[in-house]
Every structure is written in structure tokens, then in C-alpha cells.
JSON list of C-alpha atoms in Angstrom, two decimals:
[
{"chain": "A", "resi": 1412, "resn": "MET", "atom": "CA", "xyz": [1.15, 2.94, 15.76]},
{"chain": "A", "resi": 1413, "resn": "ILE", "atom": "CA", "xyz": [3.85, 3.70, 13.05]},
{"chain": "A", "resi": 1414, "resn": "ILE", "atom": "CA", "xyz": [7.10, 1.98, 13.47]},
{"chain": "A", "resi": 1415, "resn": "ASP", "atom": "CA", "xyz": [8.99, 3.32, 10.43]},
{"chain": "A", "resi": 1416, "resn": "ASP", "atom": "CA", "xyz": [11.32, 6.12, 11.91]},
{"chain": "A", "resi": 1417, "resn": "ASP", "atom": "CA", "xyz": [12.25, 7.43, 8.52]},
{"chain": "A", "resi": 1418, "resn": "TYR", "atom": "CA", "xyz": [8.46, 7.63, 7.80]},
{"chain": "A", "resi": 1419, "resn": "LEU", "atom": "CA", "xyz": [7.85, 9.73, 10.95]},
{"chain": "A", "resi": 1420, "resn": "GLY", "atom": "CA", "xyz": [10.53, 12.04, 10.27]},
{"chain": "A", "resi": 1421, "resn": "SER", "atom": "CA", "xyz": [9.57, 12.79, 6.88]},
{"chain": "A", "resi": 1422, "resn": "SER", "atom": "CA", "xyz": [8.00, 16.24, 6.05]},
{"chain": "A", "resi": 1423, "resn": "ALA", "atom": "CA", "xyz": [6.37, 14.93, 2.99]},
{"chain": "A", "resi": 1424, "resn": "ILE", "atom": "CA", "xyz": [2.50, 15.33, 2.79]},
{"chain": "A", "resi": 1425, "resn": "SER", "atom": "CA", "xyz": [0.30, 12.35, 4.13]},
{"chain": "A", "resi": 1426, "resn": "GLN", "atom": "CA", "xyz": [-3.31, 11.75, 2.95]},
{"chain": "A", "resi": 1427, "resn": "SER", "atom": "CA", "xyz": [-4.65, 12.34, 6.41]},
{"chain": "A", "resi": 1428, "resn": "LYS", "atom": "CA", "xyz": [-3.26, 15.76, 6.57]},
{"chain": "A", "resi": 1429, "resn": "LEU", "atom": "CA", "xyz": [-4.35, 16.60, 3.23]},
{"chain": "A", "resi": 1430, "resn": "LYS", "atom": "CA", "xyz": [-8.00, 15.63, 3.85]},
{"chain": "A", "resi": 1431, "resn": "ARG", "atom": "CA", "xyz": [-8.06, 18.42, 6.48]},
{"chain": "A", "resi": 1432, "resn": "ILE", "atom": "CA", "xyz": [-8.39, 20.82, 3.73]},
{"chain": "A", "resi": 1433, "resn": "LEU", "atom": "CA", "xyz": [-11.93, 19.31, 2.64]},
{"chain": "A", "resi": 1434, "resn": "GLY", "atom": "CA", "xyz": [-13.14, 20.61, 5.96]},
{"chain": "A", "resi": 1435, "resn": "HIS", "atom": "CA", "xyz": [-11.73, 23.92, 5.42]},
{"chain": "A", "resi": 1436, "resn": "PRO", "atom": "CA", "xyz": [-8.21, 25.32, 4.02]},
{"chain": "A", "resi": 1437, "resn": "LYS", "atom": "CA", "xyz": [-7.15, 26.63, 7.48]},
{"chain": "A", "resi": 1438, "resn": "ASN", "atom": "CA", "xyz": [-7.22, 23.13, 9.05]},
{"chain": "A", "resi": 1439, "resn": "TYR", "atom": "CA", "xyz": [-4.32, 22.00, 6.78]},
{"chain": "A", "resi": 1440, "resn": "LEU", "atom": "CA", "xyz": [-1.86, 24.39, 9.14]},
{"chain": "A", "resi": 1441, "resn": "GLU", "atom": "CA", "xyz": [-3.63, 23.21, 12.40]},
{"chain": "A", "resi": 1442, "resn": "ASP", "atom": "CA", "xyz": [-3.03, 20.43, 14.51]},
{"chain": "A", "resi": 1443, "resn": "ASN", "atom": "CA", "xyz": [-6.30, 19.64, 16.54]},
{"chain": "A", "resi": 1444, "resn": "PHE", "atom": "CA", "xyz": [-4.78, 16.74, 18.09]},
{"chain": "A", "resi": 1445, "resn": "SER", "atom": "CA", "xyz": [-3.94, 17.24, 22.00]},
{"chain": "A", "resi": 1446, "resn": "GLU", "atom": "CA", "xyz": [-2.10, 14.70, 23.99]},
{"chain": "A", "resi": 1447, "resn": "ASP", "atom": "CA", "xyz": [-4.54, 15.68, 26.84]},
{"chain": "A", "resi": 1448, "resn": "ASP", "atom": "CA", "xyz": [-7.39, 14.41, 24.64]},
{"chain": "A", "resi": 1449, "resn": "GLU", "atom": "CA", "xyz": [-8.71, 11.12, 25.67]},
{"chain": "A", "resi": 1450, "resn": "PRO", "atom": "CA", "xyz": [-8.56, 8.61, 23.26]},
{"chain": "A", "resi": 1451, "resn": "ALA", "atom": "CA", "xyz": [-11.92, 8.12, 21.22]},
{"chain": "A", "resi": 1452, "resn": "ASP", "atom": "CA", "xyz": [-13.36, 4.64, 21.42]},
{"chain": "A", "resi": 1453, "resn": "ALA", "atom": "CA", "xyz": [-13.69, 3.87, 17.71]},
{"chain": "A", "resi": 1454, "resn": "ILE", "atom": "CA", "xyz": [-10.09, 5.23, 16.95]},
{"chain": "A", "resi": 1455, "resn": "LEU", "atom": "CA", "xyz": [-8.60, 3.27, 19.97]},
{"chain": "A", "resi": 1456, "resn": "ILE", "atom": "CA", "xyz": [-10.19, -0.12, 18.82]},
{"chain": "A", "resi": 1457, "resn": "GLY", "atom": "CA", "xyz": [-9.20, 0.59, 15.08]},
{"chain": "A", "resi": 1458, "resn": "ASP", "atom": "CA", "xyz": [-5.62, 1.21, 16.00]},
{"chain": "A", "resi": 1459, "resn": "ALA", "atom": "CA", "xyz": [-5.50, -1.73, 18.30]},
{"chain": "A", "resi": 1460, "resn": "VAL", "atom": "CA", "xyz": [-6.82, -3.97, 15.60]},
{"chain": "A", "resi": 1461, "resn": "ASP", "atom": "CA", "xyz": [-4.50, -2.71, 13.09]},
{"chain": "A", "resi": 1462, "resn": "MET", "atom": "CA", "xyz": [-1.57, -3.18, 15.45]},
{"chain": "A", "resi": 1463, "resn": "LEU", "atom": "CA", "xyz": [-2.66, -6.59, 16.45]},
{"chain": "A", "resi": 1464, "resn": "ILE", "atom": "CA", "xyz": [-2.84, -7.81, 12.72]},
{"chain": "A", "resi": 1465, "resn": "THR", "atom": "CA", "xyz": [0.17, -6.00, 11.14]},
{"chain": "A", "resi": 1466, "resn": "GLN", "atom": "CA", "xyz": [2.56, -5.96, 14.08]},
{"chain": "A", "resi": 1467, "resn": "GLY", "atom": "CA", "xyz": [1.60, -8.56, 16.25]},
{"chain": "A", "resi": 1468, "resn": "GLU", "atom": "CA", "xyz": [1.20, -9.16, 20.02]},
{"chain": "A", "resi": 1469, "resn": "ASP", "atom": "CA", "xyz": [4.50, -8.06, 21.35]},
{"chain": "A", "resi": 1470, "resn": "LYS", "atom": "CA", "xyz": [4.16, -4.54, 19.72]},
{"chain": "A", "resi": 1471, "resn": "PHE", "atom": "CA", "xyz": [0.53, -4.70, 20.98]},
{"chain": "A", "resi": 1472, "resn": "GLN", "atom": "CA", "xyz": [1.59, -5.26, 24.51]},
{"chain": "A", "resi": 1473, "resn": "ASN", "atom": "CA", "xyz": [4.17, -2.47, 24.17]},
{"chain": "A", "resi": 1474, "resn": "LYS", "atom": "CA", "xyz": [1.76, -0.05, 22.95]},
{"chain": "A", "resi": 1475, "resn": "PHE", "atom": "CA", "xyz": [-1.32, -0.96, 24.98]},
{"chain": "A", "resi": 1476, "resn": "PHE", "atom": "CA", "xyz": [-2.29, -1.71, 28.83]},
{"chain": "A", "resi": 1477, "resn": "VAL", "atom": "CA", "xyz": [-5.31, -4.18, 29.12]},
{"chain": "A", "resi": 1478, "resn": "ALA", "atom": "CA", "xyz": [-7.12, -2.86, 32.31]},
{"chain": "A", "resi": 1479, "resn": "THR", "atom": "CA", "xyz": [-9.19, -5.15, 34.68]},
{"chain": "A", "resi": 1480, "resn": "GLN", "atom": "CA", "xyz": [-11.63, -2.26, 35.51]},
{"chain": "A", "resi": 1481, "resn": "GLU", "atom": "CA", "xyz": [-13.83, -0.45, 33.28]},
{"chain": "A", "resi": 1482, "resn": "ARG", "atom": "CA", "xyz": [-13.89, 3.18, 32.56]},
{"chain": "A", "resi": 1483, "resn": "PRO", "atom": "CA", "xyz": [-16.56, 4.87, 34.53]},
{"chain": "A", "resi": 1484, "resn": "THR", "atom": "CA", "xyz": [-19.52, 6.33, 32.45]},
{"chain": "A", "resi": 1485, "resn": "ALA", "atom": "CA", "xyz": [-20.74, 9.74, 31.76]},
{"chain": "A", "resi": 1486, "resn": "GLN", "atom": "CA", "xyz": [-19.15, 12.62, 33.79]},
{"chain": "A", "resi": 1487, "resn": "MET", "atom": "CA", "xyz": [-17.26, 10.72, 36.18]},
{"chain": "A", "resi": 1488, "resn": "GLY", "atom": "CA", "xyz": [-15.58, 8.96, 33.30]},
{"chain": "A", "resi": 1489, "resn": "GLU", "atom": "CA", "xyz": [-14.39, 12.60, 32.13]},
{"chain": "A", "resi": 1490, "resn": "TYR", "atom": "CA", "xyz": [-13.61, 13.47, 35.52]},
{"chain": "A", "resi": 1491, "resn": "VAL", "atom": "CA", "xyz": [-11.35, 10.65, 36.21]},
{"chain": "A", "resi": 1492, "resn": "TRP", "atom": "CA", "xyz": [-9.50, 11.20, 32.74]},
{"chain": "A", "resi": 1493, "resn": "ASN", "atom": "CA", "xyz": [-8.97, 14.97, 33.79]},
{"chain": "A", "resi": 1494, "resn": "LEU", "atom": "CA", "xyz": [-7.91, 14.10, 37.14]},
{"chain": "A", "resi": 1495, "resn": "PHE", "atom": "CA", "xyz": [-5.29, 11.76, 35.55]},
{"chain": "A", "resi": 1496, "resn": "ILE", "atom": "CA", "xyz": [-4.00, 14.47, 33.11]},
{"chain": "A", "resi": 1497, "resn": "HIS", "atom": "CA", "xyz": [-3.44, 16.90, 35.70]},
{"chain": "A", "resi": 1498, "resn": "ARG", "atom": "CA", "xyz": [-2.38, 14.73, 38.56]},
{"chain": "A", "resi": 1499, "resn": "LEU", "atom": "CA", "xyz": [0.88, 16.73, 38.98]},
{"chain": "A", "resi": 1500, "resn": "ASN", "atom": "CA", "xyz": [-0.72, 19.79, 39.84]},
{"chain": "A", "resi": 1501, "resn": "SER", "atom": "CA", "xyz": [-1.96, 20.21, 43.41]},
{"chain": "A", "resi": 1502, "resn": "ASN", "atom": "CA", "xyz": [-5.29, 21.53, 42.55]},
{"chain": "A", "resi": 1503, "resn": "ALA", "atom": "CA", "xyz": [-6.10, 18.53, 40.07]},
{"chain": "A", "resi": 1504, "resn": "SER", "atom": "CA", "xyz": [-9.42, 17.72, 41.38]},
{"chain": "A", "resi": 1505, "resn": "GLU", "atom": "CA", "xyz": [-10.53, 21.16, 41.15]},
{"chain": "A", "resi": 1506, "resn": "ILE", "atom": "CA", "xyz": [-9.41, 21.72, 37.73]},
{"chain": "A", "resi": 1507, "resn": "ALA", "atom": "CA", "xyz": [-10.88, 18.18, 36.62]},
{"chain": "A", "resi": 1508, "resn": "TYR", "atom": "CA", "xyz": [-14.20, 19.29, 38.45]},
{"chain": "A", "resi": 1509, "resn": "ASN", "atom": "CA", "xyz": [-14.40, 22.72, 36.35]},
{"chain": "A", "resi": 1510, "resn": "ASN", "atom": "CA", "xyz": [-13.18, 21.19, 33.08]},
{"chain": "A", "resi": 1511, "resn": "VAL", "atom": "CA", "xyz": [-16.01, 18.55, 33.22]},
{"chain": "A", "resi": 1512, "resn": "GLY", "atom": "CA", "xyz": [-18.84, 21.13, 34.07]},
{"chain": "A", "resi": 1513, "resn": "PHE", "atom": "CA", "xyz": [-20.61, 19.29, 36.88]},
{"chain": "A", "resi": 1514, "resn": "LYS", "atom": "CA", "xyz": [-23.84, 21.19, 37.42]},
{"chain": "A", "resi": 1515, "resn": "ARG", "atom": "CA", "xyz": [-25.65, 19.22, 40.32]},
{"chain": "A", "resi": 1516, "resn": "ASP", "atom": "CA", "xyz": [-22.94, 17.74, 42.14]},
{"chain": "A", "resi": 1517, "resn": "THR", "atom": "CA", "xyz": [-20.27, 19.94, 44.58]},
{"chain": "A", "resi": 1518, "resn": "LEU", "atom": "CA", "xyz": [-16.79, 19.26, 44.13]},
{"chain": "A", "resi": 1519, "resn": "ALA", "atom": "CA", "xyz": [-16.76, 17.46, 47.68]},
{"chain": "A", "resi": 1520, "resn": "LYS", "atom": "CA", "xyz": [-19.60, 15.32, 46.50]},
{"chain": "A", "resi": 1521, "resn": "VAL", "atom": "CA", "xyz": [-17.61, 14.38, 43.22]},
{"chain": "A", "resi": 1522, "resn": "GLU", "atom": "CA", "xyz": [-14.68, 13.60, 45.18]},
{"chain": "A", "resi": 1523, "resn": "GLU", "atom": "CA", "xyz": [-16.62, 11.35, 47.53]},
{"chain": "A", "resi": 1524, "resn": "ARG", "atom": "CA", "xyz": [-18.17, 9.48, 44.63]},
{"chain": "A", "resi": 1525, "resn": "PHE", "atom": "CA", "xyz": [-14.66, 9.22, 43.12]},
{"chain": "A", "resi": 1526, "resn": "LYS", "atom": "CA", "xyz": [-13.36, 6.79, 45.64]},
{"chain": "A", "resi": 1527, "resn": "THR", "atom": "CA", "xyz": [-15.85, 4.16, 44.80]},
{"chain": "A", "resi": 1528, "resn": "GLU", "atom": "CA", "xyz": [-16.79, 5.14, 41.37]},
{"chain": "A", "resi": 1529, "resn": "GLY", "atom": "CA", "xyz": [-13.66, 6.34, 39.60]},
{"chain": "A", "resi": 1530, "resn": "LYS", "atom": "CA", "xyz": [-10.64, 5.36, 41.72]},
{"chain": "A", "resi": 1531, "resn": "PRO", "atom": "CA", "xyz": [-10.49, 1.73, 40.31]},
{"chain": "A", "resi": 1532, "resn": "TYR", "atom": "CA", "xyz": [-9.86, 2.90, 36.82]},
{"chain": "A", "resi": 1533, "resn": "TYR", "atom": "CA", "xyz": [-7.86, 5.85, 37.79]},
{"chain": "A", "resi": 1534, "resn": "ASP", "atom": "CA", "xyz": [-5.41, 3.68, 39.48]},
{"chain": "A", "resi": 1535, "resn": "GLU", "atom": "CA", "xyz": [-5.42, 1.42, 36.12]},
{"chain": "A", "resi": 1536, "resn": "LEU", "atom": "CA", "xyz": [-4.35, 4.72, 34.23]},
{"chain": "A", "resi": 1537, "resn": "ILE", "atom": "CA", "xyz": [-1.45, 5.10, 36.69]},
{"chain": "A", "resi": 1538, "resn": "ALA", "atom": "CA", "xyz": [-0.44, 1.49, 36.38]},
{"chain": "A", "resi": 1539, "resn": "ALA", "atom": "CA", "xyz": [-0.14, 1.64, 32.61]},
{"chain": "A", "resi": 1540, "resn": "GLU", "atom": "CA", "xyz": [2.98, 4.03, 32.92]},
{"chain": "A", "resi": 1541, "resn": "GLY", "atom": "CA", "xyz": [2.23, 5.90, 29.73]},
{"chain": "A", "resi": 1542, "resn": "LYS", "atom": "CA", "xyz": [0.74, 2.93, 27.73]},
{"chain": "A", "resi": 1543, "resn": "THR", "atom": "CA", "xyz": [-2.77, 3.53, 26.28]},
{"chain": "A", "resi": 1544, "resn": "VAL", "atom": "CA", "xyz": [-5.36, 1.82, 28.56]},
{"chain": "A", "resi": 1545, "resn": "ILE", "atom": "CA", "xyz": [-7.85, -0.46, 26.85]},
{"chain": "A", "resi": 1546, "resn": "THR", "atom": "CA", "xyz": [-10.78, -1.74, 29.05]},
{"chain": "A", "resi": 1547, "resn": "PRO", "atom": "CA", "xyz": [-12.04, -5.13, 29.26]},
{"chain": "A", "resi": 1548, "resn": "THR", "atom": "CA", "xyz": [-14.93, -4.49, 27.11]},
{"chain": "A", "resi": 1549, "resn": "GLN", "atom": "CA", "xyz": [-12.87, -2.63, 24.46]},
{"chain": "A", "resi": 1550, "resn": "PHE", "atom": "CA", "xyz": [-10.24, -5.57, 24.50]},
{"chain": "A", "resi": 1551, "resn": "ASN", "atom": "CA", "xyz": [-13.18, -8.19, 23.91]},
{"chain": "A", "resi": 1552, "resn": "THR", "atom": "CA", "xyz": [-14.24, -6.26, 21.01]},
{"chain": "A", "resi": 1553, "resn": "ILE", "atom": "CA", "xyz": [-10.83, -5.96, 19.67]},
{"chain": "A", "resi": 1554, "resn": "GLN", "atom": "CA", "xyz": [-10.03, -9.76, 19.89]},
{"chain": "A", "resi": 1555, "resn": "LEU", "atom": "CA", "xyz": [-13.48, -10.47, 18.21]},
{"chain": "A", "resi": 1556, "resn": "ILE", "atom": "CA", "xyz": [-12.82, -8.15, 15.37]},
{"chain": "A", "resi": 1557, "resn": "LYS", "atom": "CA", "xyz": [-9.10, -9.76, 14.81]},
{"chain": "A", "resi": 1558, "resn": "ARG", "atom": "CA", "xyz": [-10.56, -13.27, 14.73]},
{"chain": "A", "resi": 1559, "resn": "SER", "atom": "CA", "xyz": [-13.53, -12.10, 12.54]},
{"chain": "A", "resi": 1560, "resn": "LEU", "atom": "CA", "xyz": [-10.80, -10.87, 10.11]},
{"chain": "A", "resi": 1561, "resn": "CYS", "atom": "CA", "xyz": [-8.10, -13.55, 10.43]},
{"chain": "A", "resi": 1562, "resn": "GLU", "atom": "CA", "xyz": [-10.46, -16.54, 10.22]},
{"chain": "A", "resi": 1563, "resn": "ASN", "atom": "CA", "xyz": [-12.92, -15.46, 7.44]},
{"chain": "A", "resi": 1564, "resn": "LYS", "atom": "CA", "xyz": [-12.26, -17.23, 4.23]},
{"chain": "A", "resi": 1565, "resn": "PHE", "atom": "CA", "xyz": [-12.71, -14.00, 2.11]},
{"chain": "A", "resi": 1566, "resn": "THR", "atom": "CA", "xyz": [-10.54, -11.90, 4.21]},
{"chain": "A", "resi": 1567, "resn": "SER", "atom": "CA", "xyz": [-7.79, -13.91, 5.99]},
{"chain": "A", "resi": 1568, "resn": "LYS", "atom": "CA", "xyz": [-5.81, -14.80, 2.73]},
{"chain": "A", "resi": 1569, "resn": "PHE", "atom": "CA", "xyz": [-5.22, -10.87, 1.94]},
{"chain": "A", "resi": 1570, "resn": "LEU", "atom": "CA", "xyz": [-4.24, -10.36, 5.70]},
{"chain": "A", "resi": 1571, "resn": "LEU", "atom": "CA", "xyz": [-2.28, -13.19, 6.51]},
{"chain": "A", "resi": 1572, "resn": "GLY", "atom": "CA", "xyz": [-0.82, -14.59, 3.25]},
{"chain": "A", "resi": 1573, "resn": "SER", "atom": "CA", "xyz": [-1.11, -17.93, 1.53]},
{"chain": "A", "resi": 1574, "resn": "ASP", "atom": "CA", "xyz": [0.55, -19.82, -1.18]},
{"chain": "A", "resi": 1575, "resn": "ARG", "atom": "CA", "xyz": [-1.14, -17.53, -3.73]},
{"chain": "A", "resi": 1576, "resn": "TYR", "atom": "CA", "xyz": [-0.97, -14.30, -1.73]},
{"chain": "A", "resi": 1577, "resn": "LEU", "atom": "CA", "xyz": [2.37, -12.74, -0.40]},
{"chain": "A", "resi": 1578, "resn": "VAL", "atom": "CA", "xyz": [1.92, -10.09, 2.16]},
{"chain": "A", "resi": 1579, "resn": "SER", "atom": "CA", "xyz": [3.95, -7.20, 3.61]},
{"chain": "A", "resi": 1580, "resn": "TYR", "atom": "CA", "xyz": [2.95, -5.00, 6.44]},
{"chain": "A", "resi": 1581, "resn": "GLN", "atom": "CA", "xyz": [3.13, -1.35, 7.44]},
{"chain": "A", "resi": 1582, "resn": "VAL", "atom": "CA", "xyz": [4.84, -0.63, 3.91]},
{"chain": "A", "resi": 1583, "resn": "PRO", "atom": "CA", "xyz": [5.72, 3.13, 3.52]},
{"chain": "A", "resi": 1584, "resn": "ILE", "atom": "CA", "xyz": [5.33, 4.88, 0.18]},
{"chain": "A", "resi": 1585, "resn": "TYR", "atom": "CA", "xyz": [7.04, 7.84, -0.96]},
{"chain": "A", "resi": 1586, "resn": "PHE", "atom": "CA", "xyz": [6.04, 9.88, -4.29]},
{"chain": "A", "resi": 1587, "resn": "SER", "atom": "CA", "xyz": [5.62, 13.34, -6.01]},
{"chain": "A", "resi": 1588, "resn": "TYR", "atom": "CA", "xyz": [2.28, 14.86, -7.02]},
{"chain": "A", "resi": 1589, "resn": "GLU", "atom": "CA", "xyz": [2.21, 18.19, -9.06]},
{"chain": "A", "resi": 1590, "resn": "GLY", "atom": "CA", "xyz": [5.81, 19.04, -7.36]},
{"chain": "A", "resi": 1591, "resn": "ASN", "atom": "CA", "xyz": [4.60, 18.17, -3.72]},
{"chain": "A", "resi": 1592, "resn": "SER", "atom": "CA", "xyz": [6.45, 15.54, -1.75]},
{"chain": "A", "resi": 1593, "resn": "CYS", "atom": "CA", "xyz": [3.93, 12.91, -0.76]},
{"chain": "A", "resi": 1594, "resn": "LYS", "atom": "CA", "xyz": [3.99, 9.67, 1.73]},
{"chain": "A", "resi": 1595, "resn": "GLY", "atom": "CA", "xyz": [1.60, 7.13, 2.90]},
{"chain": "A", "resi": 1596, "resn": "LEU", "atom": "CA", "xyz": [1.87, 4.14, 5.04]},
{"chain": "A", "resi": 1597, "resn": "ILE", "atom": "CA", "xyz": [-0.06, 1.04, 3.80]},
{"chain": "A", "resi": 1598, "resn": "ASP", "atom": "CA", "xyz": [-1.27, -1.48, 6.45]},
{"chain": "A", "resi": 1599, "resn": "VAL", "atom": "CA", "xyz": [-1.05, -4.38, 3.99]},
{"chain": "A", "resi": 1600, "resn": "LEU", "atom": "CA", "xyz": [0.48, -4.69, 0.55]},
{"chain": "A", "resi": 1601, "resn": "CYS", "atom": "CA", "xyz": [-0.61, -7.87, -0.81]},
{"chain": "A", "resi": 1602, "resn": "TYR", "atom": "CA", "xyz": [0.74, -9.45, -3.89]},
{"chain": "A", "resi": 1603, "resn": "ASP", "atom": "CA", "xyz": [-1.21, -12.02, -5.87]},
{"chain": "A", "resi": 1604, "resn": "ARG", "atom": "CA", "xyz": [1.08, -14.39, -7.49]},
{"chain": "A", "resi": 1605, "resn": "VAL", "atom": "CA", "xyz": [-1.63, -15.85, -9.98]},
{"chain": "A", "resi": 1606, "resn": "LYS", "atom": "CA", "xyz": [-2.87, -12.45, -11.42]},
{"chain": "A", "resi": 1607, "resn": "ASN", "atom": "CA", "xyz": [0.50, -10.63, -10.72]},
{"chain": "A", "resi": 1608, "resn": "GLN", "atom": "CA", "xyz": [-1.36, -7.98, -9.19]},
{"chain": "A", "resi": 1609, "resn": "LEU", "atom": "CA", "xyz": [-0.64, -5.88, -6.13]},
{"chain": "A", "resi": 1610, "resn": "TYR", "atom": "CA", "xyz": [-3.60, -4.98, -3.72]},
{"chain": "A", "resi": 1611, "resn": "PRO", "atom": "CA", "xyz": [-2.81, -1.98, -1.11]},
{"chain": "A", "resi": 1612, "resn": "ILE", "atom": "CA", "xyz": [-5.26, -2.59, 2.04]},
{"chain": "A", "resi": 1613, "resn": "ASP", "atom": "CA", "xyz": [-5.92, -0.31, 4.70]},
{"chain": "A", "resi": 1614, "resn": "ILE", "atom": "CA", "xyz": [-7.84, -1.98, 7.57]},
{"chain": "A", "resi": 1615, "resn": "LYS", "atom": "CA", "xyz": [-10.87, -0.32, 8.68]},
{"chain": "A", "resi": 1616, "resn": "THR", "atom": "CA", "xyz": [-13.27, -0.83, 11.62]},
{"chain": "A", "resi": 1617, "resn": "THR", "atom": "CA", "xyz": [-16.71, 0.48, 12.34]},
{"chain": "A", "resi": 1618, "resn": "ALA", "atom": "CA", "xyz": [-19.20, 0.53, 15.22]},
{"chain": "A", "resi": 1619, "resn": "SER", "atom": "CA", "xyz": [-22.03, 0.73, 13.00]},
{"chain": "A", "resi": 1620, "resn": "SER", "atom": "CA", "xyz": [-23.82, -1.66, 10.69]},
{"chain": "A", "resi": 1621, "resn": "LEU", "atom": "CA", "xyz": [-22.07, -2.56, 7.55]},
{"chain": "A", "resi": 1622, "resn": "ASN", "atom": "CA", "xyz": [-25.29, -1.78, 5.88]},
{"chain": "A", "resi": 1623, "resn": "GLY", "atom": "CA", "xyz": [-23.93, 1.63, 6.26]},
{"chain": "A", "resi": 1624, "resn": "TRP", "atom": "CA", "xyz": [-20.54, 1.20, 4.94]},
{"chain": "A", "resi": 1625, "resn": "GLU", "atom": "CA", "xyz": [-21.10, 3.16, 1.76]},
{"chain": "A", "resi": 1626, "resn": "TYR", "atom": "CA", "xyz": [-22.19, 6.13, 3.80]},
{"chain": "A", "resi": 1627, "resn": "ASN", "atom": "CA", "xyz": [-19.23, 5.83, 6.14]},
{"chain": "A", "resi": 1628, "resn": "PHE", "atom": "CA", "xyz": [-16.91, 5.35, 2.83]},
{"chain": "A", "resi": 1629, "resn": "VAL", "atom": "CA", "xyz": [-18.11, 8.54, 1.38]},
{"chain": "A", "resi": 1630, "resn": "LYS", "atom": "CA", "xyz": [-18.29, 10.40, 5.04]},
{"chain": "A", "resi": 1631, "resn": "PHE", "atom": "CA", "xyz": [-14.68, 9.62, 5.90]},
{"chain": "A", "resi": 1632, "resn": "ARG", "atom": "CA", "xyz": [-13.25, 10.06, 2.34]},
{"chain": "A", "resi": 1633, "resn": "TYR", "atom": "CA", "xyz": [-11.88, 6.57, 2.02]},
{"chain": "A", "resi": 1634, "resn": "ASP", "atom": "CA", "xyz": [-11.95, 6.97, -1.64]},
{"chain": "A", "resi": 1635, "resn": "PHE", "atom": "CA", "xyz": [-9.40, 9.80, -1.42]},
{"chain": "A", "resi": 1636, "resn": "GLN", "atom": "CA", "xyz": [-7.22, 7.78, 0.61]},
{"chain": "A", "resi": 1637, "resn": "ALA", "atom": "CA", "xyz": [-7.57, 4.96, -1.82]},
{"chain": "A", "resi": 1638, "resn": "ALA", "atom": "CA", "xyz": [-6.61, 7.13, -4.81]},
{"chain": "A", "resi": 1639, "resn": "PHE", "atom": "CA", "xyz": [-3.71, 8.64, -2.87]},
{"chain": "A", "resi": 1640, "resn": "TYR", "atom": "CA", "xyz": [-2.22, 5.23, -2.05]},
{"chain": "A", "resi": 1641, "resn": "VAL", "atom": "CA", "xyz": [-2.70, 3.95, -5.81]},
{"chain": "A", "resi": 1642, "resn": "GLU", "atom": "CA", "xyz": [-0.96, 6.82, -7.17]},
{"chain": "A", "resi": 1643, "resn": "GLY", "atom": "CA", "xyz": [1.85, 6.61, -4.70]},
{"chain": "A", "resi": 1644, "resn": "LEU", "atom": "CA", "xyz": [2.37, 3.07, -5.27]},
{"chain": "A", "resi": 1645, "resn": "SER", "atom": "CA", "xyz": [1.88, 3.37, -8.98]},
{"chain": "A", "resi": 1646, "resn": "GLN", "atom": "CA", "xyz": [4.81, 5.75, -9.07]},
{"chain": "A", "resi": 1647, "resn": "MET", "atom": "CA", "xyz": [7.06, 3.82, -7.08]},
{"chain": "A", "resi": 1648, "resn": "LEU", "atom": "CA", "xyz": [6.47, 0.49, -9.34]},
{"chain": "A", "resi": 1649, "resn": "LEU", "atom": "CA", "xyz": [7.13, 2.44, -12.31]},
{"chain": "A", "resi": 1650, "resn": "SER", "atom": "CA", "xyz": [10.33, 3.80, -10.73]},
{"chain": "A", "resi": 1651, "resn": "TYR", "atom": "CA", "xyz": [11.47, 0.45, -9.84]},
{"chain": "A", "resi": 1652, "resn": "TYR", "atom": "CA", "xyz": [10.53, -0.99, -13.24]},
{"chain": "A", "resi": 1653, "resn": "ARG", "atom": "CA", "xyz": [12.88, 1.96, -14.77]},
{"chain": "A", "resi": 1654, "resn": "ASP", "atom": "CA", "xyz": [15.76, 0.90, -12.54]},
{"chain": "A", "resi": 1655, "resn": "TRP", "atom": "CA", "xyz": [15.40, -2.62, -13.53]},
{"chain": "A", "resi": 1656, "resn": "GLU", "atom": "CA", "xyz": [15.07, -1.84, -17.26]},
{"chain": "A", "resi": 1657, "resn": "THR", "atom": "CA", "xyz": [18.66, 0.47, -16.74]},
{"chain": "A", "resi": 1658, "resn": "ASP", "atom": "CA", "xyz": [20.26, -2.37, -14.89]}
]
């Protein structure tokens, strides 16, 4: 998702890592993400929409593989993913079977079902060659969200720019807070030429009704992220202003 190598290599604190403390202080030092984990539907769609808007079609195609088959539902879907993750192990099928925890079907029955229910999608995972797989349904949702944001008269100007609004994408910021080095990556930085104001924008998607937006805003602590970005951006602007004054 992030294309700035300097940002990736920086050891500064990001808001996403700092927010782990809100769950429990020990979470700050733990990395709960595993490459073996199947991407959550909501996160995958959000990342894809973000990339399409801020980095374009070519970057999207380099990152994602749009499948022609849907992911199997329920436990068969989990079995296919586990089988794919452990495909280099000679006991991959048994490992996948045990990880999923089938109760009714035997391993032999699952393997038989896999031939018709799971193999088409499994073949797509193999064909992706390391890219993140997106199902046809997910891709349709991604395209719908992108069109909705980019064609809406209220949001398009902030995301795509206009005569009045100048936009930059994936803008890294670095700053210090109480002696701690911090960093952030702003999806869209929008400058209003008329009001002479900057708007840091982070693209959010949701599968729930917009009537629940305020609840999600608090639940996922978007207020924390907003404050973090505003503080960092403010410090950077003050720094640039001082340098300009000196020159």
C-alpha cells in the first residue's frame, strides 16, 4: 500500500501503532499481524479503494489480482486458504483440515468436496503469484465505491482536485511529540487556493450504514488519527515557515 521507502524504513511512531495502547499497553510491543492470515474483507476493500484513488490503476494491478471465481463460503473457504498457505508442506491437506476444525466431515470427505467447491478458487490463489486476490464481488464493490467518491459533487473536488483545490497523494509527515519521533502517511493532502487552507484527508470505507458513521468514528478512534495528522502537519508547516523566514 505504502510506496514511500523512507517512510517504511523509518522507526518513528505511527498513529496506528500508538492506538494499540488503547486496547492494552502490552499491545504496543506486539505485532498481531501474520502473513498467514487471510485479508479481512473490509480491510481489503478499503486498501483497494485507497490505492485506486491515490496511486492509480497501474499500482492497483501490481498489488491486486482480480479473480474470476468467488471465494467458497464457510469452512470450505477457510480450508482453501489454509491449504494455500501450507501448499509446500506434504501434509498440507491434513494441516488445513485440522486448522479449520471440521466437526461433521472427515478429511476424505472434505478433500472430495474440495475438487468441486474449492479448487477453482484455489487455482486463482496460485495464479495470483503473490498478489492479493480480489473476488469478482469484491471488485464490483471497490469500483462502485470509487465511482461514488470520485463522481460525487461534494467529494470529488477534494480527491481529484480542481481549479480551486490542489491535491497531493500519499504524503508522508514526520514530527516530534514530547520527545518522541512520529510519522504519518496522509492519503490526500488538499490545498484550498481560495481560503488558503490545507485539508488532510484519510479515505475511509465501511460496510455498515452511514447512519452508524459516528459510532464507527469513535469505535475505531478516527479522532485520534485526525489529531495525530493535524499535529504533525502543523509542525511541518511551522518548520517550513521558519525556513522561509530565515531565507
